[in-house]
Amino acid sequence: MKIFAYGCRPYDEMSCFEKYSSLFGLDVKCTKQSVSEDNIYLAEGSEYVSVLTNPITDTMLDSFKSIGVKMIGTRTVGYDHIDCKYAKSIGIKISNSSYSPDAVAEFTLMLSLMSLRNMKRIIQRSSINDFTLKGLRGCNLSERKIGVIGTGTIGKRYIELLKGFGCEIYAYDPSPEEIEGVIYLPLKDLFSTCDLFSLHAPLRSGTRHMINSSSLALMPEGSVIINTARGGLIDSNALIDALNEGKIAACALDVIEDEFDLYYYNRKADVINNKPLAILRDMPNVIISPHIAFYTSKSVDDMVRNCIQAFINDEAGGENPFRIV
Ligand code: NAI
């Protein structure tokens, strides 16, 4: 079985690919280059292609098909960067990967606490020897009503972690489950009931901009928003307006709209064409991190292993829990 992996980071993923190719006796070739229309040819001769979050256009899918690729596996949980419907229509299978939800859930909890305790302002001030208190008074997490949007793998783990803090926990999910200590509400009621919102839903046409001027208007004054899911869930311009008005007191964004050609690259010498990012990053009550919630040693190992496992399952022809289409 021949696998070609794009965007393979030499400083962490490469050793995982080496470990698992030797463990499973596979022929795996890797490149540091992110997948693009210009380097599809590198995968020639491989039936299985592994990618990260760079968009895979329909033209690229056609090109992969023409060189005999059977399956494209993304080493991520989210797969909104691949047009799965089109892939299916031309006979290319798509798989994703999975890893322990702890990394993202713990990071989300950290951002929740940092936002409530004004941690960005505290770090900024103390780094220039400003040790004043004014403007730094925080809120206890235990006093907050948390609204968890999406109670899948990560949302549920975040809820478990929250339970230790004694806060009220509410949730919205189109497929609700029985979770002890959690009250499900219709989305509009969740927006008007809670005052800290954490997003854990996938990005789909129905969830794009689910946080918009109308939903922000429903939230109590001084609410906090944490997004470690996908940038497209939030209308960034509406969020900026709500922050300017004080409606939203703080937010933390591990993901942002149009991040794909920024995150994980060194763009410090470039003019960046992302106005919302520039405005949000400048605000003392907005924490920006570069889509890094997942990034622990355990997660990286799991992502590579499970991407390879999806290919092995496909080759074996049995159950494949990682297959999307
Ligand atoms: P999951 O598939 O286990 O759970 C998603 C949940 O969202 C499901 O329960 C689903 O029913 C629910 N959902 C679907 N439509 C919804 C809607 N309209 N409103 C509310 N809930 C809705 O996914 P998982 O693994 O928990 O991932 C959650 C999010 O985190 C995804 O957006 C994923 O892309 C993102 N993610 C971000 C990472 C990071 O490093 N920042 C790393 C891994 C995942």
Tab-separated table of C-alpha atoms and ligand atoms in Angstrom:
chain	number	residue	atom	x	y	z
A	1	MET	CA	0.000	0.000	0.000
A	2	LYS	CA	1.469	3.332	-1.075
A	3	ILE	CA	0.721	6.505	0.848
A	4	PHE	CA	1.733	10.050	-0.001
A	5	ALA	CA	1.540	12.672	2.766
A	6	TYR	CA	1.435	16.404	2.057
A	7	GLY	CA	2.234	19.181	4.522
A	8	CYS	CA	4.202	16.808	6.708
A	9	ARG	CA	5.888	18.789	9.478
A	10	PRO	CA	9.505	17.595	9.829
A	11	TYR	CA	9.705	18.612	13.500
A	12	ASP	CA	6.784	16.500	14.757
A	13	GLU	CA	4.772	14.515	12.182
A	14	MET	CA	7.694	13.027	10.256
A	15	SER	CA	8.834	10.787	13.117
A	16	CYS	CA	5.227	9.556	13.565
A	17	PHE	CA	4.992	8.662	9.870
A	18	GLU	CA	8.324	6.828	10.146
A	19	LYS	CA	7.176	4.975	13.275
A	20	TYR	CA	3.851	3.801	11.815
A	21	SER	CA	5.146	3.008	8.312
A	22	SER	CA	7.701	0.690	9.879
A	23	LEU	CA	5.188	-0.748	12.403
A	24	PHE	CA	2.603	-1.556	9.699
A	25	GLY	CA	5.110	-2.255	6.886
A	26	LEU	CA	3.837	0.523	4.601
A	27	ASP	CA	5.419	2.513	1.801
A	28	VAL	CA	4.945	6.129	2.932
A	29	LYS	CA	6.436	9.152	1.184
A	30	CYS	CA	6.148	12.635	2.658
A	31	THR	CA	6.645	16.218	1.577
A	32	LYS	CA	6.742	19.389	3.613
A	33	GLN	CA	4.800	21.122	0.818
A	34	SER	CA	1.137	21.794	1.448
A	35	VAL	CA	-1.101	20.276	-1.190
A	36	SER	CA	-1.891	22.599	-4.117
A	37	GLU	CA	-2.825	22.394	-7.791
A	38	ASP	CA	0.897	22.615	-8.610
A	39	ASN	CA	2.119	19.575	-6.698
A	40	ILE	CA	-0.549	16.913	-7.244
A	41	TYR	CA	1.961	15.087	-9.475
A	42	LEU	CA	4.056	14.261	-6.385
A	43	ALA	CA	1.417	11.711	-5.361
A	44	GLU	CA	1.666	9.817	-8.634
A	45	GLY	CA	1.834	6.066	-7.934
A	46	SER	CA	0.130	6.353	-4.510
A	47	GLU	CA	-3.462	5.182	-3.981
A	48	TYR	CA	-3.729	6.952	-0.635
A	49	VAL	CA	-3.080	10.625	0.010
A	50	SER	CA	-2.852	12.280	3.410
A	51	VAL	CA	-3.440	16.027	3.781
A	52	LEU	CA	-3.934	18.756	6.380
A	53	THR	CA	-6.358	21.691	6.282
A	54	ASN	CA	-5.423	23.313	2.954
A	55	PRO	CA	-8.487	23.541	0.724
A	56	ILE	CA	-8.818	20.720	-1.808
A	57	THR	CA	-10.649	22.167	-4.803
A	58	ASP	CA	-12.730	20.195	-7.280
A	59	THR	CA	-9.972	20.678	-9.871
A	60	MET	CA	-7.482	19.144	-7.445
A	61	LEU	CA	-9.860	16.231	-6.801
A	62	ASP	CA	-10.096	15.687	-10.583
A	63	SER	CA	-6.299	15.696	-10.813
A	64	PHE	CA	-5.964	13.173	-7.962
A	65	LYS	CA	-8.541	10.967	-9.665
A	66	SER	CA	-6.618	11.123	-12.950
A	67	ILE	CA	-3.430	9.809	-11.277
A	68	GLY	CA	-5.276	6.909	-9.611
A	69	VAL	CA	-5.746	8.142	-6.041
A	70	LYS	CA	-8.460	6.072	-4.282
A	71	MET	CA	-8.759	7.864	-0.972
A	72	ILE	CA	-7.792	11.204	0.546
A	73	GLY	CA	-7.435	11.228	4.306
A	74	THR	CA	-7.228	14.447	6.248
A	75	ARG	CA	-5.131	14.251	9.415
A	76	THR	CA	-7.733	16.420	11.136
A	77	VAL	CA	-11.162	15.950	12.657
A	78	GLY	CA	-12.770	18.689	10.526
A	79	TYR	CA	-13.109	18.017	6.787
A	80	ASP	CA	-14.834	21.195	5.600
A	81	HIS	CA	-11.762	22.015	3.454
A	82	ILE	CA	-12.666	19.156	1.086
A	83	ASP	CA	-15.720	19.095	-1.157
A	84	CYS	CA	-16.779	15.598	-0.045
A	85	LYS	CA	-19.899	15.592	-2.230
A	86	TYR	CA	-17.850	16.233	-5.337
A	87	ALA	CA	-15.218	13.702	-4.265
A	88	LYS	CA	-17.937	11.067	-3.903
A	89	SER	CA	-19.408	11.944	-7.312
A	90	ILE	CA	-16.079	11.214	-9.012
A	91	GLY	CA	-15.348	8.107	-6.905
A	92	ILE	CA	-12.710	9.389	-4.492
A	93	LYS	CA	-13.165	8.311	-0.890
A	94	ILE	CA	-12.557	10.777	1.929
A	95	SER	CA	-11.570	9.987	5.501
A	96	ASN	CA	-10.759	12.044	8.553
A	97	SER	CA	-8.787	11.311	11.690
A	98	SER	CA	-9.526	11.435	15.361
A	99	TYR	CA	-7.609	12.026	18.521
A	100	SER	CA	-8.258	12.444	22.192
A	101	PRO	CA	-10.592	15.412	22.791
A	102	ASP	CA	-8.578	16.332	25.902
A	103	ALA	CA	-6.217	18.709	24.109
A	104	VAL	CA	-8.954	20.923	22.611
A	105	ALA	CA	-11.230	20.679	25.649
A	106	GLU	CA	-8.434	21.642	28.041
A	107	PHE	CA	-7.377	24.516	25.775
A	108	THR	CA	-10.991	25.720	25.637
A	109	LEU	CA	-11.182	25.645	29.409
A	110	MET	CA	-7.931	27.610	29.598
A	111	LEU	CA	-9.304	30.243	27.171
A	112	SER	CA	-12.549	30.431	29.174
A	113	LEU	CA	-10.606	31.187	32.356
A	114	MET	CA	-8.186	33.554	30.621
A	115	SER	CA	-11.082	35.524	29.106
A	116	LEU	CA	-12.953	35.806	32.390
A	117	ARG	CA	-9.784	36.872	34.260
A	118	ASN	CA	-8.599	39.465	31.653
A	119	MET	CA	-5.401	37.501	31.190
A	120	LYS	CA	-4.361	39.235	27.944
A	121	ARG	CA	-4.478	42.631	29.658
A	122	ILE	CA	-2.631	41.237	32.694
A	123	ILE	CA	0.201	39.826	30.556
A	124	GLN	CA	0.423	42.979	28.407
A	125	ARG	CA	0.608	45.262	31.441
A	126	SER	CA	2.981	43.231	33.568
A	127	SER	CA	5.389	42.884	30.616
A	128	ILE	CA	5.849	46.690	30.668
A	129	ASN	CA	6.029	46.952	34.465
A	130	ASP	CA	2.480	48.286	34.792
A	131	PHE	CA	1.274	46.496	37.908
A	132	THR	CA	-1.937	48.471	38.446
A	133	LEU	CA	-5.236	46.749	39.217
A	134	LYS	CA	-7.778	49.073	37.595
A	135	GLY	CA	-9.618	47.368	34.744
A	136	LEU	CA	-8.353	43.884	35.630
A	137	ARG	CA	-11.132	42.704	37.941
A	138	GLY	CA	-12.249	39.305	36.727
A	139	CYS	CA	-15.256	36.993	37.070
A	140	ASN	CA	-15.451	33.552	38.670
A	141	LEU	CA	-16.216	30.741	36.255
A	142	SER	CA	-18.455	29.257	38.951
A	143	GLU	CA	-20.823	32.246	38.602
A	144	ARG	CA	-21.257	31.864	34.871
A	145	LYS	CA	-23.970	30.178	32.868
A	146	ILE	CA	-22.113	28.277	30.207
A	147	GLY	CA	-23.730	27.644	26.815
A	148	VAL	CA	-22.050	24.771	24.997
A	149	ILE	CA	-22.918	24.748	21.294
A	150	GLY	CA	-22.293	21.245	19.973
A	151	THR	CA	-22.037	18.374	22.438
A	152	GLY	CA	-20.002	15.941	20.347
A	153	THR	CA	-16.644	14.543	21.380
A	154	ILE	CA	-14.987	17.834	22.343
A	155	GLY	CA	-18.086	19.617	23.674
A	156	LYS	CA	-18.783	16.686	26.023
A	157	ARG	CA	-15.209	16.589	27.321
A	158	TYR	CA	-15.296	20.374	27.933
A	159	ILE	CA	-18.518	19.847	29.915
A	160	GLU	CA	-16.845	17.154	32.059
A	161	LEU	CA	-13.990	19.535	32.843
A	162	LEU	CA	-16.424	22.359	33.624
A	163	LYS	CA	-18.250	20.263	36.180
A	164	GLY	CA	-15.412	20.732	38.662
A	165	PHE	CA	-16.084	24.479	38.695
A	166	GLY	CA	-19.703	24.287	39.775
A	167	CYS	CA	-21.120	26.535	37.053
A	168	GLU	CA	-24.547	26.079	35.437
A	169	ILE	CA	-24.188	24.248	32.126
A	170	TYR	CA	-26.614	24.535	29.222
A	171	ALA	CA	-26.243	23.166	25.729
A	172	TYR	CA	-27.627	23.144	22.218
A	173	ASP	CA	-27.146	20.325	19.746
A	174	PRO	CA	-29.538	19.142	17.012
A	175	SER	CA	-28.820	15.604	18.277
A	176	PRO	CA	-28.971	16.040	22.059
A	177	GLU	CA	-27.842	13.308	24.429
A	178	GLU	CA	-28.577	12.629	28.058
A	179	ILE	CA	-25.682	14.328	29.873
A	180	GLU	CA	-25.863	14.549	33.640
A	181	GLY	CA	-25.948	18.133	34.878
A	182	VAL	CA	-26.644	19.643	31.463
A	183	ILE	CA	-29.867	21.297	30.354
A	184	TYR	CA	-30.469	21.402	26.613
A	185	LEU	CA	-32.231	24.500	25.307
A	186	PRO	CA	-33.384	25.648	21.879
A	187	LEU	CA	-30.620	27.785	20.359
A	188	LYS	CA	-32.415	31.121	20.781
A	189	ASP	CA	-33.118	30.367	24.460
A	190	LEU	CA	-29.514	29.324	24.972
A	191	PHE	CA	-28.358	32.672	23.569
A	192	SER	CA	-30.609	34.628	25.927
A	193	THR	CA	-29.951	32.415	29.010
A	194	CYS	CA	-26.183	31.976	29.055
A	195	ASP	CA	-23.321	34.433	29.403
A	196	LEU	CA	-20.321	32.370	28.280
A	197	PHE	CA	-20.639	30.557	24.962
A	198	SER	CA	-18.269	27.895	23.727
A	199	LEU	CA	-18.533	26.672	20.143
A	200	HIS	CA	-17.977	22.993	19.334
A	201	ALA	CA	-20.115	22.508	16.220
A	202	PRO	CA	-18.859	21.593	12.746
A	203	LEU	CA	-18.740	24.188	9.966
A	204	ARG	CA	-21.450	23.398	7.428
A	205	SER	CA	-23.736	25.541	5.286
A	206	GLY	CA	-26.311	25.489	8.131
A	207	THR	CA	-23.831	26.546	10.834
A	208	ARG	CA	-21.890	29.240	8.927
A	209	HIS	CA	-22.241	32.529	10.815
A	210	MET	CA	-24.478	30.977	13.489
A	211	ILE	CA	-23.000	33.721	15.681
A	212	ASN	CA	-24.219	36.803	13.811
A	213	SER	CA	-25.776	40.182	14.609
A	214	SER	CA	-29.147	38.542	15.471
A	215	SER	CA	-27.718	35.896	17.818
A	216	LEU	CA	-25.340	38.433	19.409
A	217	ALA	CA	-28.320	40.728	20.050
A	218	LEU	CA	-29.967	37.948	22.093
A	219	MET	CA	-26.962	37.488	24.403
A	220	PRO	CA	-26.819	39.221	27.788
A	221	GLU	CA	-24.625	42.324	28.068
A	222	GLY	CA	-21.037	41.365	28.942
A	223	SER	CA	-21.139	37.847	27.494
A	224	VAL	CA	-17.989	35.932	26.600
A	225	ILE	CA	-17.456	33.841	23.464
A	226	ILE	CA	-14.869	31.091	23.028
A	227	ASN	CA	-14.351	29.549	19.605
A	228	THR	CA	-12.058	26.571	19.229
A	229	ALA	CA	-14.220	24.981	16.509
A	230	ARG	CA	-14.158	26.733	13.116
A	231	GLY	CA	-13.786	30.426	12.247
A	232	GLY	CA	-16.709	30.412	9.824
A	233	LEU	CA	-19.160	29.778	12.685
A	234	ILE	CA	-18.805	33.461	13.640
A	235	ASP	CA	-19.538	36.512	11.497
A	236	SER	CA	-16.321	38.352	12.422
A	237	ASN	CA	-17.651	41.820	11.520
A	238	ALA	CA	-20.746	41.341	13.681
A	239	LEU	CA	-18.499	40.169	16.540
A	240	ILE	CA	-16.321	43.283	16.180
A	241	ASP	CA	-19.435	45.479	16.403
A	242	ALA	CA	-20.615	43.608	19.518
A	243	LEU	CA	-17.169	44.000	21.147
A	244	ASN	CA	-17.132	47.712	20.313
A	245	GLU	CA	-20.555	48.128	21.899
A	246	GLY	CA	-19.496	46.208	25.041
A	247	LYS	CA	-22.213	43.629	24.412
A	248	ILE	CA	-19.437	41.051	24.302
A	249	ALA	CA	-17.000	41.629	27.160
A	250	ALA	CA	-14.291	39.278	25.947
A	251	CYS	CA	-13.654	36.540	23.481
A	252	ALA	CA	-11.015	34.002	22.595
A	253	LEU	CA	-10.624	32.751	19.056
A	254	ASP	CA	-8.403	29.808	18.262
A	255	VAL	CA	-9.916	29.859	14.778
A	256	ILE	CA	-10.918	32.729	12.499
A	257	GLU	CA	-12.496	33.210	9.089
A	258	ASP	CA	-10.039	32.954	6.162
A	259	GLU	CA	-7.221	31.610	8.311
A	260	PHE	CA	-6.012	28.893	5.974
A	261	ASP	CA	-3.223	30.836	4.219
A	262	LEU	CA	-2.036	32.377	7.496
A	263	TYR	CA	-1.958	29.809	10.215
A	264	TYR	CA	1.133	27.676	10.493
A	265	TYR	CA	3.088	29.989	8.129
A	266	ASN	CA	5.618	32.668	8.987
A	267	ARG	CA	3.970	35.683	7.333
A	268	LYS	CA	5.726	38.391	9.338
A	269	ALA	CA	7.200	40.115	6.252
A	270	ASP	CA	3.870	40.158	4.387
A	271	VAL	CA	0.945	42.544	4.165
A	272	ILE	CA	-1.895	40.460	5.602
A	273	ASN	CA	-5.253	40.934	3.939
A	274	ASN	CA	-7.474	39.977	6.874
A	275	LYS	CA	-9.049	43.095	8.374
A	276	PRO	CA	-11.090	41.307	11.081
A	277	LEU	CA	-7.943	39.565	12.358
A	278	ALA	CA	-6.072	42.888	12.543
A	279	ILE	CA	-8.924	44.588	14.423
A	280	LEU	CA	-9.635	41.712	16.792
A	281	ARG	CA	-5.984	41.066	17.611
A	282	ASP	CA	-5.597	44.696	18.628
A	283	MET	CA	-8.345	44.520	21.240
A	284	PRO	CA	-7.114	43.954	24.818
A	285	ASN	CA	-10.089	41.705	25.577
A	286	VAL	CA	-9.658	39.382	22.567
A	287	ILE	CA	-7.265	36.452	22.687
A	288	ILE	CA	-6.174	35.128	19.309
A	289	SER	CA	-4.336	31.825	18.935
A	290	PRO	CA	-3.409	30.218	15.606
A	291	HIS	CA	-5.622	27.100	15.500
A	292	ILE	CA	-3.431	25.403	18.024
A	293	ALA	CA	-5.898	23.933	20.541
A	294	PHE	CA	-5.218	20.406	19.293
A	295	TYR	CA	-1.450	20.694	19.411
A	296	THR	CA	-0.065	18.251	21.949
A	297	SER	CA	2.333	15.328	21.422
A	298	LYS	CA	-0.464	12.807	21.991
A	299	SER	CA	-2.764	14.500	19.456
A	300	VAL	CA	-0.120	14.657	16.708
A	301	ASP	CA	0.691	10.962	17.157
A	302	ASP	CA	-3.028	10.029	17.114
A	303	MET	CA	-3.698	12.147	14.006
A	304	VAL	CA	-1.012	10.433	11.949
A	305	ARG	CA	-1.823	6.966	13.281
A	306	ASN	CA	-5.560	7.224	12.649
A	307	CYS	CA	-5.099	8.703	9.178
A	308	ILE	CA	-2.964	5.668	8.320
A	309	GLN	CA	-5.484	3.392	10.063
A	310	ALA	CA	-8.234	4.761	7.790
A	311	PHE	CA	-6.189	3.712	4.752
A	312	ILE	CA	-5.432	0.276	6.241
A	313	ASN	CA	-9.150	-0.246	6.960
A	314	ASP	CA	-10.012	0.736	3.395
A	315	GLU	CA	-7.470	-1.663	1.947
A	316	ALA	CA	-8.814	-4.464	4.179
A	317	GLY	CA	-12.359	-3.699	3.012
A	318	GLY	CA	-13.940	-3.929	6.475
A	319	GLU	CA	-15.499	-1.395	8.832
A	320	ASN	CA	-13.967	2.042	8.474
A	321	PRO	CA	-15.074	4.439	11.203
A	322	PHE	CA	-12.916	7.191	9.690
A	323	ARG	CA	-14.560	7.148	6.271
A	324	ILE	CA	-16.660	10.243	5.502
A	325	VAL	CA	-17.771	9.401	1.919
B	1	NAI	P1	-18.104	15.994	16.727
B	1	NAI	O1	-18.531	15.641	15.344
B	1	NAI	O2	-17.775	14.918	17.682
B	1	NAI	O3	-19.228	16.899	17.403
B	1	NAI	C1	-19.872	17.941	16.739
B	1	NAI	C2	-21.230	18.110	17.396
B	1	NAI	O4	-21.840	19.275	16.826
B	1	NAI	C3	-22.190	16.936	17.168
B	1	NAI	O5	-22.749	16.517	18.397
B	1	NAI	C4	-23.257	17.526	16.256
B	1	NAI	O6	-24.551	16.962	16.471
B	1	NAI	C5	-23.205	18.982	16.682
B	1	NAI	N1	-23.831	19.889	15.735
B	1	NAI	C6	-24.084	19.724	14.418
B	1	NAI	N2	-24.739	20.792	13.928
B	1	NAI	C7	-24.897	21.648	14.969
B	1	NAI	C8	-25.518	22.907	15.111
B	1	NAI	N3	-26.121	23.513	14.081
B	1	NAI	N4	-25.499	23.495	16.322
B	1	NAI	C9	-24.917	22.894	17.388
B	1	NAI	N5	-24.324	21.683	17.308
B	1	NAI	C10	-24.290	21.081	16.112
B	1	NAI	O7	-16.862	17.025	16.539
B	1	NAI	P2	-15.724	17.336	17.577
B	1	NAI	O8	-14.595	16.402	17.380
B	1	NAI	O9	-16.310	17.483	18.914
B	1	NAI	O10	-15.226	18.765	17.025
B	1	NAI	C11	-15.957	19.935	17.289
B	1	NAI	C12	-15.364	21.108	16.508
B	1	NAI	O11	-14.004	21.346	16.901
B	1	NAI	C13	-15.336	20.936	14.992
B	1	NAI	O12	-15.690	22.176	14.391
B	1	NAI	C14	-13.885	20.676	14.681
B	1	NAI	O13	-13.579	21.073	13.376
B	1	NAI	C15	-13.215	21.547	15.729
B	1	NAI	N6	-11.846	21.198	16.070
B	1	NAI	C16	-10.948	22.197	16.336
B	1	NAI	C17	-9.659	21.903	16.705
B	1	NAI	C18	-8.659	22.957	17.063
B	1	NAI	O14	-7.466	22.674	17.151
B	1	NAI	N7	-9.069	24.186	17.290
B	1	NAI	C19	-9.195	20.518	16.742
B	1	NAI	C20	-10.231	19.539	16.538
B	1	NAI	C21	-11.517	19.880	16.190
